[in-house]
PDB file of C-alpha atoms in Angstrom:
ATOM      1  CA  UNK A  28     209.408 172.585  98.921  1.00 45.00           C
ATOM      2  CA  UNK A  29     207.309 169.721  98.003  1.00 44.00           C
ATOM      3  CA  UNK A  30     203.537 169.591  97.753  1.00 48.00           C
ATOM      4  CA  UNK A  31     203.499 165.588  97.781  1.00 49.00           C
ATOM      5  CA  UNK A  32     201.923 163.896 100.399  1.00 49.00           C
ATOM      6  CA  UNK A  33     202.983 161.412 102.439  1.00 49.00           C
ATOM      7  CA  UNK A  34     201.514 158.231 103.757  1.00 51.00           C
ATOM      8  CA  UNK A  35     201.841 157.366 107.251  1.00 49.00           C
ATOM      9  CA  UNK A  36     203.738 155.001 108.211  1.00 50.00           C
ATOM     10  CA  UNK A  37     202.957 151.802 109.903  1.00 48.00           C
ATOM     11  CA  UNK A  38     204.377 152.770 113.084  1.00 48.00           C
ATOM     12  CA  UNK A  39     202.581 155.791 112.941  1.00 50.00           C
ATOM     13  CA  UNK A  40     199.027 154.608 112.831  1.00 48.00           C
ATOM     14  CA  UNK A  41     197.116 153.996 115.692  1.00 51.00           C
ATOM     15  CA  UNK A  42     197.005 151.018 117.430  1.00 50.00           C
ATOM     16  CA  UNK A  43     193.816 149.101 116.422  1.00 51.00           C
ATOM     17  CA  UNK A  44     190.913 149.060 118.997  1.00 49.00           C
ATOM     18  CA  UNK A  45     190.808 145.792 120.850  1.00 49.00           C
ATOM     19  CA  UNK A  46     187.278 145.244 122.287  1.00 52.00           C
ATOM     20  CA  UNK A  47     186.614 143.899 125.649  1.00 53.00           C
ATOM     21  CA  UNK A  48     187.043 141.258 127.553  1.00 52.00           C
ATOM     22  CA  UNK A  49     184.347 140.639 129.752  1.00 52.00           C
ATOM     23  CA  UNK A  50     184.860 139.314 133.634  1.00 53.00           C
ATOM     24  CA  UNK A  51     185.207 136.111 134.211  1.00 52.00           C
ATOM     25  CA  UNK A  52     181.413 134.433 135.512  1.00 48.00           C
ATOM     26  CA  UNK A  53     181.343 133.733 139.219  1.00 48.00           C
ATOM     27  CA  UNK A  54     181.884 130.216 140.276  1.00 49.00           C
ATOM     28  CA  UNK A  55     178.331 128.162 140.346  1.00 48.00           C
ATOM     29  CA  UNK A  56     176.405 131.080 138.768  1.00 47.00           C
ATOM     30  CA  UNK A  57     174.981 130.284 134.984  1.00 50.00           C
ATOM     31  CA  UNK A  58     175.647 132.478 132.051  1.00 51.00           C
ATOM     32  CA  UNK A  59     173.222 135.054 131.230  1.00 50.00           C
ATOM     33  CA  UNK A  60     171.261 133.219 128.048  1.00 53.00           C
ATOM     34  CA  UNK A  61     171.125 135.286 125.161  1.00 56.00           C
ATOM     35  CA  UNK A  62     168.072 137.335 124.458  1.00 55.00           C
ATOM     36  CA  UNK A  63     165.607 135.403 122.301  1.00 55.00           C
ATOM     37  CA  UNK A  64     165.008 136.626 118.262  1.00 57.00           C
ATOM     38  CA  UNK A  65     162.681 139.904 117.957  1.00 54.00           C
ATOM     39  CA  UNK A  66     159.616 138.639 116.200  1.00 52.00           C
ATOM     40  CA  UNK A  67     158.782 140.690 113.499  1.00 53.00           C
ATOM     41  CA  UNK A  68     154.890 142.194 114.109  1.00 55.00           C
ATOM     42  CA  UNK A  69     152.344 140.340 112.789  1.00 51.00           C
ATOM     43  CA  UNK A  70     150.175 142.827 109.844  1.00 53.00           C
ATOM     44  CA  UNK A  71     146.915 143.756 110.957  1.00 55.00           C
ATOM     45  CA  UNK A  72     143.586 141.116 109.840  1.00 53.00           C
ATOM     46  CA  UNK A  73     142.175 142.340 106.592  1.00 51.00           C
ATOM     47  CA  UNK A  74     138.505 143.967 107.814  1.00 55.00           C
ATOM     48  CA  UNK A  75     135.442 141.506 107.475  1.00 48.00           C
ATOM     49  CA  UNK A  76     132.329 141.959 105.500  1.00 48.00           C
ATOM     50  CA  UNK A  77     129.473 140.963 107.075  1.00 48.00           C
ATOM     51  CA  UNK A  78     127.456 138.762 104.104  1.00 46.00           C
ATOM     52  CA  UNK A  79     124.654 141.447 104.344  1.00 48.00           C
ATOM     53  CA  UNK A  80     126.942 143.915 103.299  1.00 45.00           C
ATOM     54  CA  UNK A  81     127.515 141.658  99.796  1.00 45.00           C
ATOM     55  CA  UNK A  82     125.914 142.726  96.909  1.00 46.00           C
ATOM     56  CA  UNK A  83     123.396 139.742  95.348  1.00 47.00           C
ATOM     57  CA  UNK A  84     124.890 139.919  92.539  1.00 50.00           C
ATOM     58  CA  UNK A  85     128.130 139.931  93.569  1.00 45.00           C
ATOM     59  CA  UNK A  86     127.682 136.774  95.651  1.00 45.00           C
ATOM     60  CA  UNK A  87     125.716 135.012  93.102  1.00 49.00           C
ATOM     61  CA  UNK A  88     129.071 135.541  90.713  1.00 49.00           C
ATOM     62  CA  UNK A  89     131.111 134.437  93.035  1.00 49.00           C
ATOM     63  CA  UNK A  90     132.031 130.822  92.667  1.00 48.00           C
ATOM     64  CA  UNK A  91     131.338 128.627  95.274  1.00 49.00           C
ATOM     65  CA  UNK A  92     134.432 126.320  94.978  1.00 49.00           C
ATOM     66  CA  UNK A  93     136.722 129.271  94.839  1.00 51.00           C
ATOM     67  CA  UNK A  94     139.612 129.398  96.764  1.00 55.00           C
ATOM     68  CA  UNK A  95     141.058 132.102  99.508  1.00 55.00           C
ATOM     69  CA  UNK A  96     143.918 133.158  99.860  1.00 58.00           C
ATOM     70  CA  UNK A  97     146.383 131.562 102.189  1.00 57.00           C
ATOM     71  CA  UNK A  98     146.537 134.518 104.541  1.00 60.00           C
ATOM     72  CA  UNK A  99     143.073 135.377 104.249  1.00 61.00           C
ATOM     73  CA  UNK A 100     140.910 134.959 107.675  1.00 65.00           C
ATOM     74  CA  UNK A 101     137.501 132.848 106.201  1.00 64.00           C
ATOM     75  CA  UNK A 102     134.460 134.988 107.188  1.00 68.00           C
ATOM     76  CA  UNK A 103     132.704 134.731 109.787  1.00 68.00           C
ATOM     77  CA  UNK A 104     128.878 133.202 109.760  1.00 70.00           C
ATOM     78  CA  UNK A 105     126.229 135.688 110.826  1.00 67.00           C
ATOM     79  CA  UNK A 106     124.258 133.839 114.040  1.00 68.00           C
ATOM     80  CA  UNK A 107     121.173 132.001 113.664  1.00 67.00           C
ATOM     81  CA  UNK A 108     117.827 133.568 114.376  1.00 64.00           C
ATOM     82  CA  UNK A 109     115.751 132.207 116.424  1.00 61.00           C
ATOM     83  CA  UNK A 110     113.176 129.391 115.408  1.00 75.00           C
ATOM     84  CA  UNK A 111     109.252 130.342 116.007  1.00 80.00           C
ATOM     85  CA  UNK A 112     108.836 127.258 118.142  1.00 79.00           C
ATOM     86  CA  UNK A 113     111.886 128.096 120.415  1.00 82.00           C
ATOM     87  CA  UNK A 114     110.052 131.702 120.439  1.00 82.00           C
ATOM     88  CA  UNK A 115     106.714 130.510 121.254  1.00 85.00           C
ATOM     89  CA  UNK A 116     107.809 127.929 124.062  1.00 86.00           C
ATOM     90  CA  UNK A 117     109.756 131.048 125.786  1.00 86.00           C
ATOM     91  CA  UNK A 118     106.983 133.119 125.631  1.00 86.00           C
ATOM     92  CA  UNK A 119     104.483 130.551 127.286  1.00 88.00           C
ATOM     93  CA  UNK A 120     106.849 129.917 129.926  1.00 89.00           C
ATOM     94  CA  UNK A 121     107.791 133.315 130.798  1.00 90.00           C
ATOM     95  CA  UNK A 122     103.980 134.373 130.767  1.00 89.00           C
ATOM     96  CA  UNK A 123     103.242 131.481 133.319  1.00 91.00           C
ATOM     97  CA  UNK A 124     105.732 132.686 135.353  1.00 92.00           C
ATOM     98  CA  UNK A 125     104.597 136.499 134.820  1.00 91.00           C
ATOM     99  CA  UNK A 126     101.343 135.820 135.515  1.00 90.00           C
ATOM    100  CA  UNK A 127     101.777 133.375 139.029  1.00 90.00           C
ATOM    101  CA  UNK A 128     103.968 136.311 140.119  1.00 90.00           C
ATOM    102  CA  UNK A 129     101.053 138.757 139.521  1.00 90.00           C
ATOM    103  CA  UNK A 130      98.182 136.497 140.781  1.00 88.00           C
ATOM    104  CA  UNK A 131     100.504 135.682 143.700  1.00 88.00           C
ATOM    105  CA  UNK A 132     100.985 139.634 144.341  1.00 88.00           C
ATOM    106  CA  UNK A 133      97.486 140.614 144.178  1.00 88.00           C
ATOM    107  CA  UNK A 134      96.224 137.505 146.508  1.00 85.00           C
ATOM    108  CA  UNK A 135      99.007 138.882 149.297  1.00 86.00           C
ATOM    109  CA  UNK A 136      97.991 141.826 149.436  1.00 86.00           C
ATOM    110  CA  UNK A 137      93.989 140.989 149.398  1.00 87.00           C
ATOM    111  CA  UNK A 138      92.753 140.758 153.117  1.00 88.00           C
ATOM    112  CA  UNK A 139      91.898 137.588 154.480  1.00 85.00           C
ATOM    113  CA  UNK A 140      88.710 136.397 154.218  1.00 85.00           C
ATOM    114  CA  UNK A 141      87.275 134.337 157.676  1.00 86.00           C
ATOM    115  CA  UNK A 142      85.868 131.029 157.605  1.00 85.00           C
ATOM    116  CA  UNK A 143      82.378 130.753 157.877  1.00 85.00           C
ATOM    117  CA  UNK A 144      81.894 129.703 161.645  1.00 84.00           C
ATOM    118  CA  UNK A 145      80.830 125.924 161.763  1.00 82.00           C
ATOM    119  CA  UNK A 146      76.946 124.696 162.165  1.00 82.00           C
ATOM    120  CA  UNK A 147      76.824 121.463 164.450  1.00 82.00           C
ATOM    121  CA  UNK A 148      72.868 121.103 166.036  1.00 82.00           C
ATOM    122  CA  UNK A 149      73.760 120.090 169.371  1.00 81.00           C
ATOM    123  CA  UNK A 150      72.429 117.240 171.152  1.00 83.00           C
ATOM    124  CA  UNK A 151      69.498 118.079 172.821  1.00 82.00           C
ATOM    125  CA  UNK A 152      67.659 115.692 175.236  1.00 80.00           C
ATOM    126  CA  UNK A 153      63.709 115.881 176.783  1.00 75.00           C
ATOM    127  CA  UNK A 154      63.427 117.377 179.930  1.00 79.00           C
ATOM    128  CA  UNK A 155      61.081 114.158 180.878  1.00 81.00           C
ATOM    129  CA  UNK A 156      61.544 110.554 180.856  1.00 81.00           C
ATOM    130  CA  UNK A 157      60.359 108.776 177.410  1.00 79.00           C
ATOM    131  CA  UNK A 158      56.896 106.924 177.740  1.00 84.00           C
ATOM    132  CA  UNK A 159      58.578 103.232 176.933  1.00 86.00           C
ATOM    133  CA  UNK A 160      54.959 102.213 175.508  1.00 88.00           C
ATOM    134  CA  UNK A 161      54.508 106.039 172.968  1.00 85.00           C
ATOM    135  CA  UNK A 162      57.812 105.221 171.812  1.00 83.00           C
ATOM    136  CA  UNK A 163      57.281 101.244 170.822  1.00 83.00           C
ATOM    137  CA  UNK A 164      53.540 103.264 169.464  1.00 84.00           C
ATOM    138  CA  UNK A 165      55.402 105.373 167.301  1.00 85.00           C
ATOM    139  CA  UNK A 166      58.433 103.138 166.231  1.00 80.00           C
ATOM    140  CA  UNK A 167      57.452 101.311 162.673  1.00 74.00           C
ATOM    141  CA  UNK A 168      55.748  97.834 162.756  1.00 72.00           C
ATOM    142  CA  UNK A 169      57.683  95.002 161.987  1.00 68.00           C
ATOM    143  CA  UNK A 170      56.358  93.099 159.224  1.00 68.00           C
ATOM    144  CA  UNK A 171      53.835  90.152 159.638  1.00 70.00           C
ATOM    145  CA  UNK A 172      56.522  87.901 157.700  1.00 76.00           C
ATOM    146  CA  UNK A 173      58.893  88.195 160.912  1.00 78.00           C
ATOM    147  CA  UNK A 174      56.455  86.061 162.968  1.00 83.00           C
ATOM    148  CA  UNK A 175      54.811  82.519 162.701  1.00 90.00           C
ATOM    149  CA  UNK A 176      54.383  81.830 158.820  1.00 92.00           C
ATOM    150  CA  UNK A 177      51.714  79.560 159.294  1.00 94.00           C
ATOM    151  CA  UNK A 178      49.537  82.288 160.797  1.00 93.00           C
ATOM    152  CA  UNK A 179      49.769  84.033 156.983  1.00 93.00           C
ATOM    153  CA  UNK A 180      49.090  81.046 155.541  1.00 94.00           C
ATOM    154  CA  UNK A 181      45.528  80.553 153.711  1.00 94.00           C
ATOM    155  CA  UNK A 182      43.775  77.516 155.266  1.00 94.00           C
ATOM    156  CA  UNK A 183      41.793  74.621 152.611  1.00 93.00           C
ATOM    157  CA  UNK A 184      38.434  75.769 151.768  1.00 92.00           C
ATOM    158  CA  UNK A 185      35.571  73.693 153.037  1.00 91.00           C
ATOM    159  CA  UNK A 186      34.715  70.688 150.969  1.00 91.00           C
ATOM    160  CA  UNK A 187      38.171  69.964 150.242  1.00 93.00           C
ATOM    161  CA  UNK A 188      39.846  66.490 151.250  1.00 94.00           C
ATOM    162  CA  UNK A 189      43.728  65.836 151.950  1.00 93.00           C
ATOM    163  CA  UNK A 190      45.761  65.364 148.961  1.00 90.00           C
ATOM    164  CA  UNK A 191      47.603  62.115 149.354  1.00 88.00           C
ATOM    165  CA  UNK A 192      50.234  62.395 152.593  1.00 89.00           C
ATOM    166  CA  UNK A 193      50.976  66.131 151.930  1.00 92.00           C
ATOM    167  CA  UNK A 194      49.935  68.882 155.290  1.00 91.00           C
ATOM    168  CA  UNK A 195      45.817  69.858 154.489  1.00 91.00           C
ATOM    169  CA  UNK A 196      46.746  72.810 156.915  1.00 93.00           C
ATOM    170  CA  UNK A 197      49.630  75.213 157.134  1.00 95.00           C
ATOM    171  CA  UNK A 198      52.453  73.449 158.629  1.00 96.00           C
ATOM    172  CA  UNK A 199      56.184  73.645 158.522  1.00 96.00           C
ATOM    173  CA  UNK A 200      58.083  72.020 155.955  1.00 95.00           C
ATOM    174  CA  UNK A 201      62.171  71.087 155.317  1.00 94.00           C
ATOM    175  CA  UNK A 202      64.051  72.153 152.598  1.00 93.00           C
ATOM    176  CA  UNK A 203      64.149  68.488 151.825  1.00 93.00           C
ATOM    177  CA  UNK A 204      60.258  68.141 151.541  1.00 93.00           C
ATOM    178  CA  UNK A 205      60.409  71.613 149.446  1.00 92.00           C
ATOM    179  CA  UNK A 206      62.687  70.005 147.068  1.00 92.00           C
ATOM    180  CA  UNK A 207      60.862  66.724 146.705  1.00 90.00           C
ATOM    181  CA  UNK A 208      58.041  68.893 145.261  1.00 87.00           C
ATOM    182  CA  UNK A 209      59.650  69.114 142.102  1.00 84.00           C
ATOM    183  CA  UNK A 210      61.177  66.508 139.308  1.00 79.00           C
ATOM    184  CA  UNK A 211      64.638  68.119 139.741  1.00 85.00           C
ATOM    185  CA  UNK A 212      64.805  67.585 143.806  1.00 88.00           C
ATOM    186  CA  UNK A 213      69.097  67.537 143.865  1.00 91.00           C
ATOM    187  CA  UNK A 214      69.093  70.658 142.092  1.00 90.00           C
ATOM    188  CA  UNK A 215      66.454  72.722 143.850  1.00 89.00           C
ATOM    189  CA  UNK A 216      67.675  71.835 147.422  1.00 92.00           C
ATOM    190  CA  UNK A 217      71.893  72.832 146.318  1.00 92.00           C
ATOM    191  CA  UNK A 218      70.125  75.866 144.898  1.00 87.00           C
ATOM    192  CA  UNK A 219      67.893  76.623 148.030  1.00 88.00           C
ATOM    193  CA  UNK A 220      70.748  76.085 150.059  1.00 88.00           C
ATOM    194  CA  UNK A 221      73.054  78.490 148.212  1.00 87.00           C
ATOM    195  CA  UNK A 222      71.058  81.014 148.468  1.00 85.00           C
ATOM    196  CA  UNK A 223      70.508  81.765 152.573  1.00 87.00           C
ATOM    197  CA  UNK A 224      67.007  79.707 152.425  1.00 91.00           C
ATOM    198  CA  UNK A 225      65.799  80.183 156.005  1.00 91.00           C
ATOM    199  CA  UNK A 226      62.349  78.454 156.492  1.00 93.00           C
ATOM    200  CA  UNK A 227      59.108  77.104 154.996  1.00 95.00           C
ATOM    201  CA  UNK A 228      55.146  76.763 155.637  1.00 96.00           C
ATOM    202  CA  UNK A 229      52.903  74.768 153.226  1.00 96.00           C
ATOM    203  CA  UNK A 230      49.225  73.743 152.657  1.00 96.00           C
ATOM    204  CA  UNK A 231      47.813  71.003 150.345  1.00 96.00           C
ATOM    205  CA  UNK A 232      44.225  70.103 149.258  1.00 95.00           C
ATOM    206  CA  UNK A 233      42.306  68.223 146.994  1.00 95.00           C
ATOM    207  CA  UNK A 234      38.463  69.812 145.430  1.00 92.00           C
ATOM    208  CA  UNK A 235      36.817  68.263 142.466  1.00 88.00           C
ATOM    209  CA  UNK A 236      39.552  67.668 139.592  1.00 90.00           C
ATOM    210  CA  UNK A 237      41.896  70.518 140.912  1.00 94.00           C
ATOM    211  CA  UNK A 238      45.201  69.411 143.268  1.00 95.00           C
ATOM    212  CA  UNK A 239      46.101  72.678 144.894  1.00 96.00           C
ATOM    213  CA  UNK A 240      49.158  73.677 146.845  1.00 96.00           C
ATOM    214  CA  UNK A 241      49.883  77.548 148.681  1.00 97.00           C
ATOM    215  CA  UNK A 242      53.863  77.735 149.845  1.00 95.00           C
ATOM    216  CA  UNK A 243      55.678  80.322 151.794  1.00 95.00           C
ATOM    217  CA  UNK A 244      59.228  80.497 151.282  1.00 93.00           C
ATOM    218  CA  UNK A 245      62.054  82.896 153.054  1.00 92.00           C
ATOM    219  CA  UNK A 246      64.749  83.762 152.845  1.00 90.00           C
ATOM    220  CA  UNK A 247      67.718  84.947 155.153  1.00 87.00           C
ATOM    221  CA  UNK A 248      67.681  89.050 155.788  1.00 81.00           C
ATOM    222  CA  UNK A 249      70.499  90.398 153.326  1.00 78.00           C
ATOM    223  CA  UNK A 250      69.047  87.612 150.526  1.00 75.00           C
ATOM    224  CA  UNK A 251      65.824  89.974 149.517  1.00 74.00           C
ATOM    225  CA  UNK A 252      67.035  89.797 145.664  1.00 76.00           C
ATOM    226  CA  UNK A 253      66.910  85.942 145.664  1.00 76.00           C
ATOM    227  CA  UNK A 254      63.109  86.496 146.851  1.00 76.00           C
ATOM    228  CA  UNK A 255      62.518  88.887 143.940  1.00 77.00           C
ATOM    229  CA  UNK A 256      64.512  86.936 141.271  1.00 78.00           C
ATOM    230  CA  UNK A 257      62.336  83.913 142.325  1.00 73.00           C
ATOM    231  CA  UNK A 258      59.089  86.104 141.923  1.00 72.00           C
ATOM    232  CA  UNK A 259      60.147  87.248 138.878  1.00 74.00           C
ATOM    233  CA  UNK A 260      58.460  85.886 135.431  1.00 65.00           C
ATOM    234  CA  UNK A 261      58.128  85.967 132.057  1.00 67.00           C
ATOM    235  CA  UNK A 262      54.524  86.963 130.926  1.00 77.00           C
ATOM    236  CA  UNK A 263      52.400  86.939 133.997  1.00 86.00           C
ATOM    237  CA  UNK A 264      49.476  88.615 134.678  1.00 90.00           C
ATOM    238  CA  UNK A 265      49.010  90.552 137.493  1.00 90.00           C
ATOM    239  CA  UNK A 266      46.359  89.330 139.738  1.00 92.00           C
ATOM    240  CA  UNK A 267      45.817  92.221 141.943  1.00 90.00           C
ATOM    241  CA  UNK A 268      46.870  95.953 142.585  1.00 88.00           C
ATOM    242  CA  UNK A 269      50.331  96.589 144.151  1.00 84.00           C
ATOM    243  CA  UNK A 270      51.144  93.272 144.170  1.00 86.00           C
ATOM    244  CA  UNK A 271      54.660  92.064 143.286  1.00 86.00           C
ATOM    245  CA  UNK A 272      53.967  89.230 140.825  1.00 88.00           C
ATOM    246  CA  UNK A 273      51.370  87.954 138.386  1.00 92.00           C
ATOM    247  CA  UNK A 274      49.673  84.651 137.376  1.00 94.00           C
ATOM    248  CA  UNK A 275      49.540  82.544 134.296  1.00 92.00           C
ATOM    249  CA  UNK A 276      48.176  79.140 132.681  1.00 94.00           C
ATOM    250  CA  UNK A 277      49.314  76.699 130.595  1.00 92.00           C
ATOM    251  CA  UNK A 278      47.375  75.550 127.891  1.00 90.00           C
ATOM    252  CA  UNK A 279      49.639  72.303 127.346  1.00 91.00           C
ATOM    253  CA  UNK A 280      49.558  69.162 129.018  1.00 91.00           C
ATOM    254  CA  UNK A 281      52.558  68.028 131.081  1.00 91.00           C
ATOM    255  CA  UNK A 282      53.350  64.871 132.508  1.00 90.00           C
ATOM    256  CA  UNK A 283      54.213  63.914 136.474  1.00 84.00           C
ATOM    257  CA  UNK A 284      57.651  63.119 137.009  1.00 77.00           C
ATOM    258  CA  UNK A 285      58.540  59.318 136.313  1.00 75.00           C
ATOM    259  CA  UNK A 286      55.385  58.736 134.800  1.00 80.00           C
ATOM    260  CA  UNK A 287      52.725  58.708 132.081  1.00 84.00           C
ATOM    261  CA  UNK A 288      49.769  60.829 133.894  1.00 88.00           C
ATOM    262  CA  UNK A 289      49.366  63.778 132.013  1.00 92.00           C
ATOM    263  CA  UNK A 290      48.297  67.208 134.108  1.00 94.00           C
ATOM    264  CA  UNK A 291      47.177  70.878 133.051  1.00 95.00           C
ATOM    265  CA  UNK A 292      49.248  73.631 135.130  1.00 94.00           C
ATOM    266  CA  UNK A 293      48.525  76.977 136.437  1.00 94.00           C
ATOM    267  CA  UNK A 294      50.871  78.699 138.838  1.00 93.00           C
ATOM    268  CA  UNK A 295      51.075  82.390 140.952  1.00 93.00           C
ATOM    269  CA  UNK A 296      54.468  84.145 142.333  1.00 92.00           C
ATOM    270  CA  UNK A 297      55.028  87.109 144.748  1.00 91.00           C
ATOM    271  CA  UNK A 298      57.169  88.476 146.588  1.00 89.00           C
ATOM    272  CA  UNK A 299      56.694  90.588 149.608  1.00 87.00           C
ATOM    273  CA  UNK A 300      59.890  91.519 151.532  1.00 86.00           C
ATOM    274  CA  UNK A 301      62.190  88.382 151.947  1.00 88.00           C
ATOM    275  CA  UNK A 302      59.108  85.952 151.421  1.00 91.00           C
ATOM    276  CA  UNK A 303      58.189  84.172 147.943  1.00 91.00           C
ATOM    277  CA  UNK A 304      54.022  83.235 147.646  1.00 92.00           C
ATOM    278  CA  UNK A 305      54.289  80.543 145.704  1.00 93.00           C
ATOM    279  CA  UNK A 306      50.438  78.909 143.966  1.00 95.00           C
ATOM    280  CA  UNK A 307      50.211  75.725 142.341  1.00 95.00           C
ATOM    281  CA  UNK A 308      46.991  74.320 140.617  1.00 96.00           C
ATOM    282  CA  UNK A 309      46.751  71.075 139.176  1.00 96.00           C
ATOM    283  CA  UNK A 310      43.897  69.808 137.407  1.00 94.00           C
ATOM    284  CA  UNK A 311      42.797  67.323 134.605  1.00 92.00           C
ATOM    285  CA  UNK A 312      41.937  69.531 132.446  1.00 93.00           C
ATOM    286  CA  UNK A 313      43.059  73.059 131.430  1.00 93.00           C
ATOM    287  CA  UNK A 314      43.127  74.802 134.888  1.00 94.00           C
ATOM    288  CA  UNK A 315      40.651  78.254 135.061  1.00 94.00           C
ATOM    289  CA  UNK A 316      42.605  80.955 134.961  1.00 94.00           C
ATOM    290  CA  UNK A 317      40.146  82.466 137.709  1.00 95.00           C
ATOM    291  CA  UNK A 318      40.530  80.220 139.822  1.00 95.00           C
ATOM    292  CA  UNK A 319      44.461  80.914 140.559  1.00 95.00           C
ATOM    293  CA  UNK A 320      44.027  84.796 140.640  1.00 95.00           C
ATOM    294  CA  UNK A 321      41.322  84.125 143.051  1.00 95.00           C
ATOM    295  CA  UNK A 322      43.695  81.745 145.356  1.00 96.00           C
ATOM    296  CA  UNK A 323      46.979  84.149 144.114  1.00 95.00           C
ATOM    297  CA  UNK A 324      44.758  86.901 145.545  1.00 95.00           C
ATOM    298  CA  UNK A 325      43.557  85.600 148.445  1.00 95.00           C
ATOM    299  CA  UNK A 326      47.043  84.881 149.617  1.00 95.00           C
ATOM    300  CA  UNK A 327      48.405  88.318 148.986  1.00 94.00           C
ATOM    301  CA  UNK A 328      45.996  90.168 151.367  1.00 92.00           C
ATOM    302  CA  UNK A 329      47.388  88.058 154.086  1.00 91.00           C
ATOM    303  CA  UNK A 330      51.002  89.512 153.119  1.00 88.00           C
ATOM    304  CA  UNK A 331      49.827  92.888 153.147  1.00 79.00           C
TER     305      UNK A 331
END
C-alpha cells in the first residue's frame, strides 16, 4: 500500500464557475448608467489663528513675501472697527430720533391747553342822532393853504410903487410867468412840471433901492417832499421859531440875466405843508439882512 498521492485528474475537477449572464434590456428602455467614481473625502481645513492670537515677535519674524503652502487656506482679515466719525454721525442721528420720540410722548399725553377766547370790541352806535354841526366842531381844521392863496399872501407896504409890469398885489400867476422869473426859464418850468406843481400866487413892489418879491408855490397832495426839498438850504438862518426854513444874504454882487446891471441878493424859504414861501430882495447895494427876516417873518405868521 502506497502513501503517494495522487493528483486529480482533469476530468475530475470541477467545472469552472461561469458568471452570469444578465437579461436582455427591454426594448426602448436605456441601460442603467454606471454609478459615478466615489470621491475620496476631502481632509478637514487646518484651524485659523486669528492675528491677535500671533505673538509680536513672531509676526515681526515672519517674512512678508513668504510663501504658503499650496493647500494652505490664507487667513482670514479681522473686520474693521468702526471710524469715530461714522460713530459720532450714528449717535447724533439716533439721539434726534430718541429724543422726538420722547418729546412727542410727553406732549401726547400732556392735556390740551384751550385757546384764549378772542377779544373783538363790538361796534357800538349812539343811541341819538349825531349833531351834523358838533361833529364838523370837533373834526380837525383843514389847513389855510387848501383855500384861496392870495388871501395868505402879504400885501405891499404903503409907500411902495409897482415894480415894472409884475402884480403890486397878490394875484395868480402860471407856471410860465414863475419860470420867467429866473435866468434858466426852460429848466425851471420842465422841473416844475415834473414834479406835480399845482398853482401859484405872487406880489411885487418897489421901496427906495430895494425890488421885493413874496411867492407862494404848491404843490400836488402826495408831492409834500418836493415842497421840503425846495425849502431846504445850505446855511440859512432861521428867521423865526418853529418855522421850517431860514434866511440868508449875499455879500457879492450878481448880475441880471442878459445884462451888465449888477444887483445885491437876499432871499427866505419855507415850507409849510405842500406850500413853498419863497422871499426875494433886490437892492443896489448889499441888502439888510433885517429887512428879509422881517418880510420872511411876516409871511410865515400868515401860514401858521
Amino acid at each position: 500500500m502506497t502513501t503517494e498521492s495522487v493528483e486529480p485528474s482533469p476530468a475530475d475537477a470541477p467545472p469552472a464557475a461561469v458568471p452570469p449572464v444578465p437579461p436582455p434590456a427591454a426594448p426602448g428602455v436605456p441601460a442603467v448608467p454606471p454609478a459615478p467614481p466615489v470621491v475620496p473625502a476631502v481632509p478637514p481645513l487646518p484651524e485659523v489663528v486669528a492675528p491677535e492670537a500671533v505673538a509680536p515677535d513672531a509676526a515681526q519674524d515672519a517674512a512678508p513675501d513668504a510663501a504658503l503652502p499650496a493647500d494652505a487656506v490664507p487667513p482670514v482679515r479681522a473686520p474693521r472697527r468702526p471710524r469715530p466719525v461714522l460713530l459720532l454721525v450714528s449717535a447724533l442721528l439716533l439721539g434726534t430720533v430718541v429724543g422726538g420720540a420722547v418729546g412727542y410722548a410727553i406732549q401726547a399725553n400732556r392735556p390740551p391747553t384751550p385757546l384764549p377766547p378772542i377779544q373783538v370790541a363790538l361796534p357800538s352806535y349812539p343811541a341819538e342822532a349825531a349833531d351834523p354841526a358838533a361833529v364838523a366842531a370837533e373834526a380837525p381844521k383843514a389847513l389855510a393853504i387848501d383855500g384861496d392863496l392870495r388871501k395868505l399872501l402879504m400885501t405891499a407896504p404903503d409907500g411902495s410903487t409897482a415894480w415894472a409890469d409884475y402884480p403890486d398885489r397878490p394875484s395868480w400867476i402860471t407856471v410860465g410867468e414863475l419860470a420867467g422869473h429866473s435866468g434858466s426859464s426852460a429848466s425851471l418850468f420842465k422841473a416844475l412840471n415834473s414834479k406835480d406843481f399845482r398853482r401859484a400866487v405872487e406880489v411885487d413892489w418897489k421901496k427906495d433901492d430895494l425890488k421885493v418879491r413874496v411867492t407862494l408855490i404848491q404843490y400836488a397832495a402826495d408831492r409834500a417832499a418836493e415842497a421840503k426839498s425846495r425849502a431846504a438850504g445850505y446855511h440859512l438862518t432861521p428867521f423865526a421859531e418853529g418855522a421850517n426854513g431860514g434866511y440868508q444874504v449875499d455879500t457879492q454882487a450878481e448880475y441880471w440875466a442878459e445884462t451888465t446891471e449888477q444887483f445885491y441878493y437876499g432871499s427866505a424859504l419855507a415850507q409849510r405843508g405842500t406850500v413853498v414861501m419863497d422871499v426875494e430882495v433886490f437892492g443896489t447895494k448889499p441888502v439888510n439882512p433885517d429887512v428879509v427876516k422881517d418880510i420872511a417873518k411876516q409871511q410865515w405868521e400868515r401860514l401858521v
